[in-house]
Amino acid sequence: MTDVIAPPAGGGGGALIPGAGTDHLAHPHEEHGPSGLMKWITTTDHKVIGLSYMITAVALFYIAGLLALGIRVQLTTPAGTFISFQQYNQLFTMHGSIMLYLFAGPFAFGGLANYVVPLQIGAPDMAFPRLNALSYWLFLGGSTTMLLGFATSGGAADFGWVAYAPLSTSTYTPGTGEDLWIMALVLTGFSAIFTGVNLVATIFYLRAPGMTMFRMPIFTWNMLVTGILILIAFPVLTAALVMLFADRHFGTMIYAVTGCHTVTGAPDAHACGSAVLWQNLFWFFGHPEVYILALPYFGIVTEIFPVFSRKPVFGYKGMVFATMSIAALSTGVWAHHMFTTGTVLLPFFSLMSLLIAVPTGIKFFNWIGTMWRGQLVYKTPMLMSIGFLFAFLMGGVTGVMLASPPIDFFVHTTYFVVAHFHQVLFGSAVFGGFAGLYYWYPKMFGRMLNDTLGKWHFWLLFIGFWVTFMPQYILGLHGMPRRVASYPAHLGWQSLNIASTIGAFMIATSFLFLLANFWVSWRYPVPAGDNPWDAHTLEWFTTSPPPHHNYTHLPTIRSERPTWDYNHPEAPTIRHGGPSGPGHPNGHGPIGSGNGGPPGGGDGSAGARQGVPAS
Amino acid sequence: MDPSPTGNPSATRTDAAPGGPAAAPDAPEPGAAPARSRRSRWLGTAVLVAGGLLLAGCQLPTFGETKPVTTQGQDAIKLWQGFFIAGAIVFLIVFGLITWAVLRYRRRSDAMPRQTQYHTILEIIYTTVPVVIVLVLFGFTFVTENEVNALPTPKMSVTVTGFQWGWRFHYTTKNVTVIGVELQDPEMVLPVNEPTRIYLESHDVIHGFYVPAFDFSRYAQPGIINKFTITPHTTGTYRGQCTQYCGLYHSLMRFRVKVVSDAAFAAWVSTHHSSGPATSISTAEKQALTNSTPGAHTPNVPPSTVTSTATTNQTAGSTGL
Amino acid sequence: MKIESTFLIGVGIFFGCVAAIYWFLSYEDAGGMMLVGTCLLGLVPGSYYFFWHRRFRGHKYFFWGKTERVVGTRPEDRPDATIADGAGVISSFPGGSVWPFILGMGAFVLLLSFVFGVWLAMVGGSVILTALVGVTAESRRGGTH
Ligand code: HEM
Ligand SMILES: [Cu+2]
Ligand SMILES: [Cu+2]
């Protein structure tokens, strides 16, 4: 039933356009390659690299989660003695740094995207497989470098994940841990840049025939936009870090201000560095970075909602343009993290930040529209995605508040902000990320994850999440600053802090269920089949796990959900909805019945071209 | 307790904010008829509630935020109330829609749902309505921002200096200086109902000057002098704390602000005003500084050990700067 | 290629406008420079793709000149393409290579040398050199197998 073509005689390692019927062994050279550890080290297969990324990132997530528990234990009592001030400062720095730089980003664009994007567009691999492998090794090296900080005598870095100068200059934080932190980010920064290049090139050059840009799944679209954002943001960070390192060791005065404080009068502008410069550079990276961490997860849930509602994604094009506008605006809002510096253009950054609410709102309504009148099936991936919706809704609403400078003035750097960014980051990276893991796990390993354990994981996580972070909003409004290891006892903050700690332990428990689930699926495998969810996109057309170079054959691609069109020729997408009543599929649905079945007539017929976005 | 300034022009402006948003997101519903009537009833209630709150005006709660004791804080809190109500309404509507979809459309049969992908009118509505809301919110933000940041010519000014890990308050025109380091919170005394210009700066790293009761904060940065005005209108002692992470003892970098009557302030100035030479202050200052430089990697001694060397929390004489 | 180039040129134009507005409102150098850089990041590759898009259509340069051969639209840009339209070797993918690993570890050691001492730079630098030579030789041979 597929568009089968004869395999051209390709030589060497050349990947063929999928053909050759069901012959999975079209590439014999994979059979006599190295094995074991050597195979892993020499691999250039995007699937293996993607998996390595994901396993490393999830391991780092567990480590950073343990650090968070340490933070929470310290804060259960006003003058906590669980750890010292110095250890506390290291803990929140490393917790934030690992979560953001080593988990949330790499899990999405190094892990899932690496695995899924080539599959979704029908490509045999990433465009630059060796560069892809290099990305992973740089990431592994960078992660190791960052963790090495704990092994040095001064301990790990302790200047916060933002490393504000001049606190991050050698006068105030002279330690080795800080240097390692900088080098870790240089390594992982290059790794991210290479991955960004690779994603963009793959999406531009390796799409299957008929997979036009406006037929790409939303996840792939989001990864393309993320790739561009990476290319905008990460070089700035790397440059800023190099200058910071120069300040620390080579005596430059780019950010450093030692010896030119202003108590006795105006500073000598030539001798002094600028503390605000670091903030400008850092946040020019940092705010796009938070969307680099969010857009992939938006993409994941946008794959999941349609599949588990048995409907196409609502407002496909609106979704694409919303992604683009979010990314574009996010690069013009960096200084909303600097409202209280008193040195930035408040109205410009405030308006740009508020405007991001618009495309985000569009996405929300599209997600709701996708579920509307669907047939919703609550498997774990869907539950996680719904958890994401609620979490991000709350985080988004408080984000709009923070975009208003007069409000930001009194909640900035309090626990209100901690609660806000956890609702968006945790909402996307954890609910969205693990939704993706539950969703694509069957494809990656050919076996299912247990749904009952998954539900336990979800409900504990969901409840724990709200119990942890809602009290933090209130604490923030009461004026509890972030990054404090102790607080005055008489202010009545303890009970809310205890609640937050209890929530954190619920979250931690929920992640034991995930481990249990991995174990169960390893020990008692339940075969998944090629397409266990009756999903829409191309990756579910191939075997689970996919063969080397991914496809032996492909269906005709006539919409953004070729696999669905192939399996459900009776239910094509209705492109123009509206109040026109229960419609016949009136020719608007170009479906991919590659064998020329009705309606639409088959390849190349006029019917099949209708309603297709122009390219 | 809440000294609501009736007649404050900003009151009407900011309180009107919820009006826009309330009417706003009534679009996003991809339509069922029963749901629609339910929605309009529901929306009606929301508008009523918002309107009621609006009429109540100054009686609005602060929604968890500290009650402001400055006029600037009062402006900010009005904006916060508007944003909070607008946010709550948007939240409830979207929350309702999600919950409805999740509960109502649980799979009940094998029937194939209609494969609708676009609904142009609906999409246009849920794009433009948020744009309008956002522009309204921005308008209020813009007005309040200018009120909060206004810099009228001051009668009095205080130079506030943050350093690792304490504060120094220098009354420029009164020749009084107060210094304190961790665990010995210094106290900044201010006259009530008097606009005071604060010059904020830092010796070393970035600190955050934050008084919850002022509903305001600003960074103290090396190389930059930040200016702002506070006009406290209620006497009392208020807690302040550094909010920008600044190294080892950031958690302990606290202070107090005491707002007193004019007479009490004058008395305080005269008792602490010292015509002595500058040496006393520079000693204190030096000690405080020695105590603070190079910072965070000093071994984690209990704070009391560190502070014991400092002279502090006592008011030192003047410099006559 | 058309959508790809429109997309990137759009990035360029958008950030060009933002850069202009921001600059004239604030005269702040760091942000202004970065926005201009972002504008170029879109414009430069965008124009490159646009150039090829036109070339495929038979225009030698962007809007002028003619080429002999009209390649037409790539199968992945044609809504009615069948899978068979893309038949043939897509590209050469290396079957496996040890050099990325060695290069990565070399970079790791090299950066650690900034922290732990220059002697490590010797190790890291030579590993990187080896890897660069190795990967070049491997590519000229046409992959490992
Ligand atoms: C496992 C559940 C988690 C808990 C209980 C937790 C708890 C906390 C707490 C209490 C803080 C504040 C520390 C302080 O300001 O003193 C914090 C900071 C932070 N967290 Fe989490 N967190 C969790 C997960 C995450 C996730 C998933 C992310 C991101 C993907 C994340 C990113 C951050 C960041 C960036 C900071 C700021 C670090 C800094 O101030 O430099 N956290 N976390
Ligand atoms: Cu931001
Ligand atoms: Cu501080």
Short mmCIF file of N, CA, C and O and ligand atoms in Angstrom, two decimals, chain A residues 283 286-287 290 333-334 336-337, ligand 2:
data_model
loop_
_atom_site.label_atom_id
_atom_site.label_comp_id
_atom_site.label_asym_id
_atom_site.label_seq_id
_atom_site.Cartn_x
_atom_site.Cartn_y
_atom_site.Cartn_z
N TRP A 283 21.43 38.26 29.66
CA TRP A 283 20.00 38.09 29.41
C TRP A 283 19.67 38.11 27.93
O TRP A 283 18.61 37.61 27.53
N GLY A 286 19.91 34.82 27.94
CA GLY A 286 19.08 34.15 28.94
C GLY A 286 17.61 34.12 28.62
O GLY A 286 16.95 33.12 28.85
N HIS A 287 17.09 35.21 28.08
CA HIS A 287 15.66 35.10 27.82
C HIS A 287 15.34 34.22 26.62
O HIS A 287 14.48 33.36 26.73
N VAL A 290 15.22 30.76 27.80
CA VAL A 290 14.05 30.16 28.43
C VAL A 290 13.04 29.71 27.38
O VAL A 290 12.28 28.78 27.60
N VAL A 333 13.29 41.04 24.58
CA VAL A 333 12.74 41.32 25.91
C VAL A 333 13.76 41.11 27.02
O VAL A 333 13.41 41.07 28.18
N TRP A 334 15.05 40.97 26.64
CA TRP A 334 16.00 40.50 27.64
C TRP A 334 16.02 41.35 28.91
O TRP A 334 16.19 40.84 30.00
N HIS A 336 13.82 42.64 30.64
CA HIS A 336 12.78 42.57 31.67
C HIS A 336 13.30 41.87 32.93
O HIS A 336 12.64 41.87 33.95
N HIS A 337 14.49 41.30 32.82
CA HIS A 337 15.12 40.76 34.03
C HIS A 337 15.93 41.84 34.74
O HIS A 337 16.57 41.58 35.74
CU CU D 2 12.95 36.68 30.38
#
